[in-house]
Structure formats: C-alpha cells, structure tokens
mmCIF file of C-alpha atoms and ligand atoms in Angstrom:
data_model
loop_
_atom_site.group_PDB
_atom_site.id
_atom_site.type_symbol
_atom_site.label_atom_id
_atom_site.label_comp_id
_atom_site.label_asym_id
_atom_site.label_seq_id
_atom_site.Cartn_x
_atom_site.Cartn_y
_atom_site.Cartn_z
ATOM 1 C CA UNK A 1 194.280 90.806 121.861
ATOM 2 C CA UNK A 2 192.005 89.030 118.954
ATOM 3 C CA UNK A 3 193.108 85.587 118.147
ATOM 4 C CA UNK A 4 193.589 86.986 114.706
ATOM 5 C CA UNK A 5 195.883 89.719 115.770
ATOM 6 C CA UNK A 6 197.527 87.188 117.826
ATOM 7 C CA UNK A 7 198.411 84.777 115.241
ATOM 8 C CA UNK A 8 199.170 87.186 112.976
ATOM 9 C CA UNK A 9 201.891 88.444 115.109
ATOM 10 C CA UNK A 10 203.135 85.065 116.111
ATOM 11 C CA UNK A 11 203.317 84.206 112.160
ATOM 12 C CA UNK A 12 205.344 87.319 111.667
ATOM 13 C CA UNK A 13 207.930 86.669 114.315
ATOM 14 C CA UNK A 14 207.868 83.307 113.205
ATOM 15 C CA UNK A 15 209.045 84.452 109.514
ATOM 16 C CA UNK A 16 211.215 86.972 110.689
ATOM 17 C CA UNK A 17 213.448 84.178 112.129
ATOM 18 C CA UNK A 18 213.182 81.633 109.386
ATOM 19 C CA UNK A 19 216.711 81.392 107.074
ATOM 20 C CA UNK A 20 215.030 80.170 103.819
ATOM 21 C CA UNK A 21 213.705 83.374 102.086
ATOM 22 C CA UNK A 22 213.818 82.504 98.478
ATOM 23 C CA UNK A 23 215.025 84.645 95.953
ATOM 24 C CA UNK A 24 214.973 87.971 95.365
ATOM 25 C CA UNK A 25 213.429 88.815 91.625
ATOM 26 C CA UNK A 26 216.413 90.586 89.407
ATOM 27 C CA UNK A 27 215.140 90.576 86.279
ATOM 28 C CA UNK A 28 213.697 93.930 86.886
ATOM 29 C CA UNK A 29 216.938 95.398 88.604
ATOM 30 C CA UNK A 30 215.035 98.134 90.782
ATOM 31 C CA UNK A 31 213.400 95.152 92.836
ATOM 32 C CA UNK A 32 216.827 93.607 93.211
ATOM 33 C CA UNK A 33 217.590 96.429 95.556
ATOM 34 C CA UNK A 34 214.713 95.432 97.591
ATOM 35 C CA UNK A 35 215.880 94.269 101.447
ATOM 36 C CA UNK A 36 215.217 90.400 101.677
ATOM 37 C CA UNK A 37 214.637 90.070 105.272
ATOM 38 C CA UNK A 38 211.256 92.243 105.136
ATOM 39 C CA UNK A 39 207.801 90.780 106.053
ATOM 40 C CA UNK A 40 204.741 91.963 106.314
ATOM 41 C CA UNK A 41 201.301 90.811 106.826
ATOM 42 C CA UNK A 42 197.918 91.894 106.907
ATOM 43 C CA UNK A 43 194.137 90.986 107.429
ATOM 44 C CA UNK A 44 190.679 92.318 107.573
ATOM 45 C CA UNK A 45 188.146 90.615 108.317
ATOM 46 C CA UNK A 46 184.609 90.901 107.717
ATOM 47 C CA UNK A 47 183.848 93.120 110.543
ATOM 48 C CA UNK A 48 186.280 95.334 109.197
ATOM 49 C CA UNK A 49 188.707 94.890 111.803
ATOM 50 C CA UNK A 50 192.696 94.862 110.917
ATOM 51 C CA UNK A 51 194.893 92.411 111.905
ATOM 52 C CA UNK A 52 198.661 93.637 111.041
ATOM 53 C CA UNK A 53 202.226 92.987 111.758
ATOM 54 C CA UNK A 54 205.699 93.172 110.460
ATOM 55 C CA UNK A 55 206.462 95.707 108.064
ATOM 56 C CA UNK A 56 202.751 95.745 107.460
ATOM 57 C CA UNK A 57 203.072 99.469 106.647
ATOM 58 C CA UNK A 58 206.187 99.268 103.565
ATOM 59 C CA UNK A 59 205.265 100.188 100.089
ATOM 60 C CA UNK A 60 206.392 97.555 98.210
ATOM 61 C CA UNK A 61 205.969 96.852 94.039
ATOM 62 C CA UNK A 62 202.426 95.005 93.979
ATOM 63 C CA UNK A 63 203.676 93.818 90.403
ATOM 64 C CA UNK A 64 201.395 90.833 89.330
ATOM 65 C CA UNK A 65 198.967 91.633 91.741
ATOM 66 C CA UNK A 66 197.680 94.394 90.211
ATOM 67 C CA UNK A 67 196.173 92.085 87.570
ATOM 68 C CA UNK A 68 193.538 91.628 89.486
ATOM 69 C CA UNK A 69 192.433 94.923 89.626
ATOM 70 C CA UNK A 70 192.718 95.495 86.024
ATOM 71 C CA UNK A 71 190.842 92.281 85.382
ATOM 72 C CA UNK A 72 188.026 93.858 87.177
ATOM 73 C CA UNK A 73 187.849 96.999 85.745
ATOM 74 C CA UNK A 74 188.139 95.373 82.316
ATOM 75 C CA UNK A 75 185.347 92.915 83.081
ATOM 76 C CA UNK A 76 182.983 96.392 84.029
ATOM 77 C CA UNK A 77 184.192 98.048 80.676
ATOM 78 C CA UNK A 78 182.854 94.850 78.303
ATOM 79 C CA UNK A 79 181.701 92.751 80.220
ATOM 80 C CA UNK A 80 181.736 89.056 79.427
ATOM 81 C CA UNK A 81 182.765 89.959 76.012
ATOM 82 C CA UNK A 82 186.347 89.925 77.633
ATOM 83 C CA UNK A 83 186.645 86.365 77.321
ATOM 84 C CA UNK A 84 187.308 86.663 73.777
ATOM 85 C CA UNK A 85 190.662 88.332 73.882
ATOM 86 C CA UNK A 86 192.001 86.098 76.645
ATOM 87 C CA UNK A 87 191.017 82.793 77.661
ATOM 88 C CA UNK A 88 190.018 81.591 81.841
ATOM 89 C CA UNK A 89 192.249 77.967 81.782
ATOM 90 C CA UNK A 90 195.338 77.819 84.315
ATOM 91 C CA UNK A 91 197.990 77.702 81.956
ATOM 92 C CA UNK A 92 200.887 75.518 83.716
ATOM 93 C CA UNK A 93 203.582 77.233 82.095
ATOM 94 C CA UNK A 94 205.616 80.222 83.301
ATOM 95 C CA UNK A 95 204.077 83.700 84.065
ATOM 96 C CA UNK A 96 206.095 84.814 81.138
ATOM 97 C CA UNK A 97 205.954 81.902 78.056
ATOM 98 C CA UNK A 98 206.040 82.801 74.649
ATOM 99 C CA UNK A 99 205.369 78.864 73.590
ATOM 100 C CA UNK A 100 201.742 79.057 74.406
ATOM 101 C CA UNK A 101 200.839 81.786 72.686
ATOM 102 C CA UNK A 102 202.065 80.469 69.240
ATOM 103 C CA UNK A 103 200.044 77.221 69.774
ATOM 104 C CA UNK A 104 196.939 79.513 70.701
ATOM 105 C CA UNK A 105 196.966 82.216 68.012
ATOM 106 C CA UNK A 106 197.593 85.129 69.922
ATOM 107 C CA UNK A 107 195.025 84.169 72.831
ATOM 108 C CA UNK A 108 196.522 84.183 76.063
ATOM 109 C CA UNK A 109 195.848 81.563 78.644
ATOM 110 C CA UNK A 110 194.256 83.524 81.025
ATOM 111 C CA UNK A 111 194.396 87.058 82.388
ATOM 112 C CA UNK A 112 197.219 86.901 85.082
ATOM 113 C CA UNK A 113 199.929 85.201 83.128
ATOM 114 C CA UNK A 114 201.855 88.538 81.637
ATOM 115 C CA UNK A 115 200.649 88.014 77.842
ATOM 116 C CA UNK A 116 196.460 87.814 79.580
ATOM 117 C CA UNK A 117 197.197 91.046 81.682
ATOM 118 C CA UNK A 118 198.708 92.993 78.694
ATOM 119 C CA UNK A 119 195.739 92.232 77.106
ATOM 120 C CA UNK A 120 193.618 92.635 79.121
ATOM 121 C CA UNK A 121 195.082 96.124 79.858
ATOM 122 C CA UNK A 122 195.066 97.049 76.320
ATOM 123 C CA UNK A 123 190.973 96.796 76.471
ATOM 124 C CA UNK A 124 191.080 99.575 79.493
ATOM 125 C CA UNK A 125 193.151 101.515 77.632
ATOM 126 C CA UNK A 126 191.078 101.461 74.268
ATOM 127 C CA UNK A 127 188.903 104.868 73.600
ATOM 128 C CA UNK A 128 191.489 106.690 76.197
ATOM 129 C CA UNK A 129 195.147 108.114 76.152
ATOM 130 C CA UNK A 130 197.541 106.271 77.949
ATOM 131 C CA UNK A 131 197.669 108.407 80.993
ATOM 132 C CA UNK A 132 193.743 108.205 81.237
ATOM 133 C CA UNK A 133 193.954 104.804 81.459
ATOM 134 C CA UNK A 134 197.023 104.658 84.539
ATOM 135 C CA UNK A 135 194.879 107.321 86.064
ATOM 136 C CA UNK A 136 191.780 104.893 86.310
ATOM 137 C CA UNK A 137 193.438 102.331 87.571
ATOM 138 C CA UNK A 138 195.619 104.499 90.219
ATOM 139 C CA UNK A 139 192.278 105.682 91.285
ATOM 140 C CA UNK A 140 190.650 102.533 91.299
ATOM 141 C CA UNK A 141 193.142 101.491 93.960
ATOM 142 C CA UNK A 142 192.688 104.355 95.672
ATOM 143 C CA UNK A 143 189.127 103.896 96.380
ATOM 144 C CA UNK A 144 188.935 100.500 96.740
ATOM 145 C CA UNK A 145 191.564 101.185 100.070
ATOM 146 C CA UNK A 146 190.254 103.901 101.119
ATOM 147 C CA UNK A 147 193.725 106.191 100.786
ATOM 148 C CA UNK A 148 194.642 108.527 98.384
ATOM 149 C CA UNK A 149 198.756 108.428 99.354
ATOM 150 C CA UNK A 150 198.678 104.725 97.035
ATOM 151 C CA UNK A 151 201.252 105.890 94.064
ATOM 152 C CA UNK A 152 203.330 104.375 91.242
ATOM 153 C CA UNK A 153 207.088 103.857 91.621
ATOM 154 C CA UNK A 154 208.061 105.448 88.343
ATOM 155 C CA UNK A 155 211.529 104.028 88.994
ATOM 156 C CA UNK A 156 210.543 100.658 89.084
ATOM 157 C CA UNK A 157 208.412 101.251 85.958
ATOM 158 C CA UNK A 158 211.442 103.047 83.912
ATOM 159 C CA UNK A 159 213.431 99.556 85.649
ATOM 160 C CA UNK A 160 211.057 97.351 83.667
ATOM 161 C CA UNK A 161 210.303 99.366 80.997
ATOM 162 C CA UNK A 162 214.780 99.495 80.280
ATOM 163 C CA UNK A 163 214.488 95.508 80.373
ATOM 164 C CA UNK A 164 210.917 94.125 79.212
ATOM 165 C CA UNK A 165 212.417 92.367 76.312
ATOM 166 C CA UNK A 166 210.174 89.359 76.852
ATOM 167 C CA UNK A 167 207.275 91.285 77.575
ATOM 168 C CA UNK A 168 207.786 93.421 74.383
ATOM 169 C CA UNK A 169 207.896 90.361 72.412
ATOM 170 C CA UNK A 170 204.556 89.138 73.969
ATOM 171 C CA UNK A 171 203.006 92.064 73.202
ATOM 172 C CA UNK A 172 204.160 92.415 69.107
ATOM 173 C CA UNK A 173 203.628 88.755 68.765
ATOM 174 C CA UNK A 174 200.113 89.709 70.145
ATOM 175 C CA UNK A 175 199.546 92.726 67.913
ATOM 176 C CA UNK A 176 200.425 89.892 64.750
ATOM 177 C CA UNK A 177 197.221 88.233 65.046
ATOM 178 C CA UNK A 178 195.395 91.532 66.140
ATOM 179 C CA UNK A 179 194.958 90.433 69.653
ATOM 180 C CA UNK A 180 196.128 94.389 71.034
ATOM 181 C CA UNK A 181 194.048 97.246 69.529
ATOM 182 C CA UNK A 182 196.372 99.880 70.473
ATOM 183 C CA UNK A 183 200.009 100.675 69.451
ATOM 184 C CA UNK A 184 202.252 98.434 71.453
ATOM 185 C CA UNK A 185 204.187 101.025 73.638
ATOM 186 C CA UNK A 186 201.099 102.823 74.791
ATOM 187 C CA UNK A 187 200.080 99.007 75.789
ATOM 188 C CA UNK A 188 202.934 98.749 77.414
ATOM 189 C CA UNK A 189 203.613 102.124 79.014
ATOM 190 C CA UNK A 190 200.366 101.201 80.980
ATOM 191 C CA UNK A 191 201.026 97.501 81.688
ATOM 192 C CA UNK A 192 204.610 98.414 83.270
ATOM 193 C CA UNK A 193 203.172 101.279 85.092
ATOM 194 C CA UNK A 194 200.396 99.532 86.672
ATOM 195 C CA UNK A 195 202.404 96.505 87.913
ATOM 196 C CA UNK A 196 204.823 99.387 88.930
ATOM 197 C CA UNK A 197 201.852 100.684 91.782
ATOM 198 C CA UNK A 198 203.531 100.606 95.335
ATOM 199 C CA UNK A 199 200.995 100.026 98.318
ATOM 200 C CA UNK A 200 200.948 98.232 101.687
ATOM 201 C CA UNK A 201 200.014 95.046 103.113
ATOM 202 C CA UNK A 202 197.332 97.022 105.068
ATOM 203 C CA UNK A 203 196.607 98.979 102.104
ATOM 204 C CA UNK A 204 196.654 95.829 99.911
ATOM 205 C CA UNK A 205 194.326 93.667 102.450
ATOM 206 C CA UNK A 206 192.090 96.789 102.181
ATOM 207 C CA UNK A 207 191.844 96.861 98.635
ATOM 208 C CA UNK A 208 191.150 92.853 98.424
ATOM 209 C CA UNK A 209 188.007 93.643 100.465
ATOM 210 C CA UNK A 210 185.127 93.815 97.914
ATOM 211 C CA UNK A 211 186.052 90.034 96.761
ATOM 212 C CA UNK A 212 185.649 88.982 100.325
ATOM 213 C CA UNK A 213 182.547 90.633 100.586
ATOM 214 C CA UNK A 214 180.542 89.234 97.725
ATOM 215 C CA UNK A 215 181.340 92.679 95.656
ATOM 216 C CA UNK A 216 181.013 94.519 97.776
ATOM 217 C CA UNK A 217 182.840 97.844 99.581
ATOM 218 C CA UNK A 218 182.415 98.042 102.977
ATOM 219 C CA UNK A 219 183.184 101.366 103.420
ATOM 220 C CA UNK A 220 180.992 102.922 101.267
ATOM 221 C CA UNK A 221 177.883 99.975 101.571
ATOM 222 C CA UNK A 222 178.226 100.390 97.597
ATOM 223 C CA UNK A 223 178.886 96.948 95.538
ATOM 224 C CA UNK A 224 181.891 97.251 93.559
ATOM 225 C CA UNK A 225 181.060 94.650 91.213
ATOM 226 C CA UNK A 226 177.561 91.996 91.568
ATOM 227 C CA UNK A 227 177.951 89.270 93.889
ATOM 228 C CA UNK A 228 178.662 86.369 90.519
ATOM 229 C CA UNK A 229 181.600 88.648 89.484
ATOM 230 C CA UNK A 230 183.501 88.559 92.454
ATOM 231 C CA UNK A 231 182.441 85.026 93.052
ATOM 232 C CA UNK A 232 184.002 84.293 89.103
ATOM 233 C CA UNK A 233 187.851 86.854 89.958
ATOM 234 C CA UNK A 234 188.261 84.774 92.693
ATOM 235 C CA UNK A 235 187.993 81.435 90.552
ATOM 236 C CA UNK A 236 190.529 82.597 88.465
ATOM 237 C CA UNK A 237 192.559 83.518 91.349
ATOM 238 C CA UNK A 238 192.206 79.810 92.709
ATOM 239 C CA UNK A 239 193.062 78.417 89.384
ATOM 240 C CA UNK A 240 195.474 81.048 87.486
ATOM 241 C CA UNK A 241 196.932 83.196 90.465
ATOM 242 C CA UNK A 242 200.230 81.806 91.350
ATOM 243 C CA UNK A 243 201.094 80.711 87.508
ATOM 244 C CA UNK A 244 202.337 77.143 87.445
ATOM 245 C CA UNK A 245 202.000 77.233 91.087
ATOM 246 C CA UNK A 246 198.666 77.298 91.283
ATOM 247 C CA UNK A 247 198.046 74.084 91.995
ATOM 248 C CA UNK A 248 200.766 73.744 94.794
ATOM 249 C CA UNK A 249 198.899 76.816 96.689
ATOM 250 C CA UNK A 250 195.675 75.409 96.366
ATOM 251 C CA UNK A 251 196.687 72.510 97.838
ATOM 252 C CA UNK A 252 198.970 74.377 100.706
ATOM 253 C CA UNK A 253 196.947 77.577 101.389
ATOM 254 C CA UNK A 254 193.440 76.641 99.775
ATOM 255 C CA UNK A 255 192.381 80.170 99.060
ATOM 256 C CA UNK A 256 192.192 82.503 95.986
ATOM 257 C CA UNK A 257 195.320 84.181 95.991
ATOM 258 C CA UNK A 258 197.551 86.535 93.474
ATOM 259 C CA UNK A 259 201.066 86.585 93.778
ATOM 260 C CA UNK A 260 203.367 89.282 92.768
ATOM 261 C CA UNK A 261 207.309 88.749 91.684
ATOM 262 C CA UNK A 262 207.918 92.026 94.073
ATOM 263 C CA UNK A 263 206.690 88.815 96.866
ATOM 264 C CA UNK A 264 203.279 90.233 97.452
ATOM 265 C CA UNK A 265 199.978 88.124 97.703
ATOM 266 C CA UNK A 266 196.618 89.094 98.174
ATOM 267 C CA UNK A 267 194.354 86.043 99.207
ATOM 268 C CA UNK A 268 190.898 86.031 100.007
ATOM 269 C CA UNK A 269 189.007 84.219 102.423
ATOM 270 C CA UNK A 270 185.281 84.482 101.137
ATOM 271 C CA UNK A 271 183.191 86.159 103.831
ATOM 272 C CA UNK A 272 185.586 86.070 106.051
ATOM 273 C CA UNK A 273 188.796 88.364 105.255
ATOM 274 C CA UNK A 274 191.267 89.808 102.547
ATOM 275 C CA UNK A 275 194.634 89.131 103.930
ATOM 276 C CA UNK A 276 197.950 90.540 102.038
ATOM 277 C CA UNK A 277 201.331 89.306 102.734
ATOM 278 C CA UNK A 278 204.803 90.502 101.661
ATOM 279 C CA UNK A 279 208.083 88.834 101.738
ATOM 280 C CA UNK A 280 210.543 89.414 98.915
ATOM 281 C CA UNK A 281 211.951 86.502 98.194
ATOM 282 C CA UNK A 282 210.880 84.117 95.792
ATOM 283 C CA UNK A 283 210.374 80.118 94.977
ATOM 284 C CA UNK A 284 211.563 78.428 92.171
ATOM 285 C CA UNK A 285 207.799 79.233 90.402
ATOM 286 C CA UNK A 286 208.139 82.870 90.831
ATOM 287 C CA UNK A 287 206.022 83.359 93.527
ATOM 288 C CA UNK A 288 206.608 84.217 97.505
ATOM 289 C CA UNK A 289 208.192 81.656 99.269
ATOM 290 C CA UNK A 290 207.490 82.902 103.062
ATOM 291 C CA UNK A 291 204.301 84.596 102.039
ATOM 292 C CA UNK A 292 202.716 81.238 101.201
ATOM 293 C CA UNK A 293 204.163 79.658 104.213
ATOM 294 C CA UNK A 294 202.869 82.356 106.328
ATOM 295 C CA UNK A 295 199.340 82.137 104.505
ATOM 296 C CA UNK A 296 199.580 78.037 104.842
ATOM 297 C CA UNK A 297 199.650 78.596 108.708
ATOM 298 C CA UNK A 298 197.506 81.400 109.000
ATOM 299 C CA UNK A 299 194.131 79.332 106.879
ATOM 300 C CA UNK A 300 194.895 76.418 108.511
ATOM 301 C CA UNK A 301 194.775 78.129 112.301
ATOM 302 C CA UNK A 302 191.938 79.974 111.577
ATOM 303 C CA UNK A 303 190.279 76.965 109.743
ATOM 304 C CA UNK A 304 189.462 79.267 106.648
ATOM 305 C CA UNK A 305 190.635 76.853 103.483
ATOM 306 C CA UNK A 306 187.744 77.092 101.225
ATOM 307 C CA UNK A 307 188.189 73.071 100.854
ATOM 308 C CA UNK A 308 187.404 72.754 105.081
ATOM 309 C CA UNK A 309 188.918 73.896 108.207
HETATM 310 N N1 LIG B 1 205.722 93.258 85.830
HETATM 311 C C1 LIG B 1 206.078 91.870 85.912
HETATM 312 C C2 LIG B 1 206.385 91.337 84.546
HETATM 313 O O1 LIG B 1 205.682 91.653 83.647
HETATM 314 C C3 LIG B 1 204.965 91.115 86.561
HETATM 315 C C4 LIG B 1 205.282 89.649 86.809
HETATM 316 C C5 LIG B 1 204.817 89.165 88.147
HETATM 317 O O2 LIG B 1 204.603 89.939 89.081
HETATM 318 O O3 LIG B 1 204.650 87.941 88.306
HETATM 319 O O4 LIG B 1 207.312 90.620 84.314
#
C-alpha cells in the first residue's frame, strides 16, 4: 500500500470514530435527510493514481462547489471581461449576505459567495435557453471526470428552488442595478440546478484535476484552461472558497479549497493532487467541519501546504 492510500484510510477511520460532526445544513430540507455519520475521501495525484476511502463512492449534493466550475467556464466565455460583473476580494461576510451588496451597487464580492455565482451563472446562460446552459455545465463535469453517470438531483433542486427566498432576493436586488441580463427565474432555474449536481469524492477529486495540473486534463493531454488561469481559480479558492472561513482554512489546511453546504470540498494541491472530501455536517461558518479536519491532517502528513511542509 502507497503512503497516500495509507493515510487516507487511516484519516477515514479516524473520522468515522470522531463524535463532533457539525451540523447538518436544513435550510434546503432535501439535504436535511442526508445521513450525518458519512465520510468520504478522495485523492489523485499527479501520476494519476487514486487514493480513496470511506464512502468515497456516494453521490452527494456538490452545492457550492460547483462554483468553481461555472467560474471557469464563465472565465472561457468572456474572458477577463468577467471581472466587471463580480468583483475577486474575500468578502468576510456570510455565503449568503444581502448587506454587501447594497454598499457595492449590485457587484458581488466575489464569485463563490451565492450573489458572485448567480452572476456569474447568469453570463453562461446569456445567448442560450436555460436548459442549454445546465446542459454545458452537466457536461462540463462530465468530461472533466471522465464519467458520463455524473447527474443532477432534481429533488434537491425543486428542495431549493421551494425555499430560495434569500437567494431570490439576491438575485432581483441584482437585476435593480442591471447586474443579471436575463430574467431572474431562468437565472435561477440554472443556479439551483447546478449547485443541485450529485457526484463522488472520486468523481469530484477527478474533476479538480486540471487545477492541479497547471490547466491541464490528464486524460486527454488537452489543457482545459492556460496554465495563468488555473494558477488565478485557485487564488480565489485560497482567498474566497470557504466564505468567512477562508482565512481559518488557510491557516489550518493551507490549500485552495471550495466548500459546499451539502459538506463537500474540493482542495487542490498544485502539482501534486486534487483531493475531495465529504462529511455532512457543518461548522458554525457553513462549511465542513470533519472535511477540513481530515484535509488539516492529510497536507500536513504529506507536507503539501502551499505555505511549506
Ligand atoms: N445552493 C446553495 C445556496 O445557494 C449553495 C450554498 C453553499 O453550498 O455554500 O444556498
């Protein structure tokens, strides 16, 4: 057995014991139903070798962390013309603040807090239908894992879409200062449907591959996006990925991570690996409480914090 695969079992085990889960999210009530003792956890490295353990093979709702797939493809649509619908500054309020937005016209923070990634989802979706748009992104996901079975939990979607008052208002308060170029509800429709995308930890680590590997895909040899673009997602991973967290996982983990509220993260260890981990339950800022404890021990046994082993 690798020393990878070996530590990423003991982790598991390790979290599979520990009483302090955190908190299941309930605002969206179909991820309430979710089973708080799951973990999962799962790493590729550069090689392309998988390291998995734990329920390492359990859809779960990626949620948040599909933001950083839809910042990508937005960045290939305009380009660095993106950064004038939504700003690049950690924001150091919570993933869903209205306050912000009021001081800042209509600009979001940045593109993972929820008001950033409806925006920034409202640029794929501009020149397309609605269903064009999900389609891309499904696909996108798809590729970038290598496995066509990745597929959106429509009942988690219909879950958020029955209780995304404070979304809703993010988005019309938005559309006031002509921030969203499409009607709201197609915005919407697309936002709640892409967080809504159920994949694996394997599948997830897979996906997280191409900002390892400075852009690129190592299945296909292809780049995904140049070298600079990559190097720029995972900045704003570093800085914006774990909301008013941030800071706390940089400090902890010292990687560029995402966090989902379904207790997902995707981190990346640059050259090195794409690791995903999943535990459902969540600290007090939203974001997996075992997942960064498992990613805290994994970086600093394999020495991979991008501030020094
Ligand atoms: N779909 C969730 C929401 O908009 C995403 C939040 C998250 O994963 O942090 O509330």
């Amino acid at each position: 057995m690798s020393d990878i695969a070996r530590i990423v079992s003991e982790i598991a085990e390790e979290m599979r014991q520990r009483p302090d889960r955190g908190d299941v999210a309930t605002y969206i009530p179909q991820l309430a139903r979710v089973d708080p003792n799951a973990f999962g956890i799962a790493v590729v490295d550069a090689a392309g070798n998988v390291a998995a353990a734990g329920d390492c093979e359990v859809p779960f709702s990626i949620q948040s962390i599909s933001k950083v797939f839809t910042l990508t493809l937005a960045l290939g649509k305009v380009g660095e013309g993106l950064w004038t619908r939504v700003g690049r500054e950690p924001s150091g309020s919570p993933f869903n603040s209205v306050v912000q937005l009021e001081y800042e016209h209509g600009i979001p923070r940045n593109p993972f807090i929820n008001a950033g990634a409806i925006a920034v989802t409202d640029v794929i979706l501009s020149g397309h239908q609605p269903r064009e748009a999900l389609g891309e992104i499904l696909r996108f996901m798809q590729f970038l894992s290598d496995d066509r079975s990745i597929y959106i939990d429509e009942a988690v979607a219909k879950s958020e879409k029955a209780t995304g008052f404070r979304n809703i208002a993010l988005a019309n308060y938005m559309k006031s200062f002509g921030v969203l170029e499409n009607p709201v509800d197609f915005t919407l429709g697309v936002y709640f449907h892409h967080c809504a995308i159920a994949m694996s930890c394997r599948q997830l680590a897979m996906a997280g591959r191409f900002l390892a590997m400075h852009g690129f895909n190592p299945t296909t040899g292809c780049p995904v996006v140049p070298d600079g673009r990559a190097r720029r997602i995972n900045a704003i991973m570093l800085t914006c990925g774990h909301y008013d967290g941030s800071g706390e996982f940089a400090y902890r983990v010292g990687l560029p991570g995402k966090s989902g509220v379904g207790g997902g993260i995707l981190a990346v260890a640059p050259g090195k690996a794409s690791i995903a981990v999943w535990s459902p339950g969540l600290d007090a800022t939203g974001n997996s409480h075992l997942g960064r404890i498992a990613l805290e021990r994994l970086t600093k046994a394999m020495g991979w914090s991008i501030f020094g082993a």
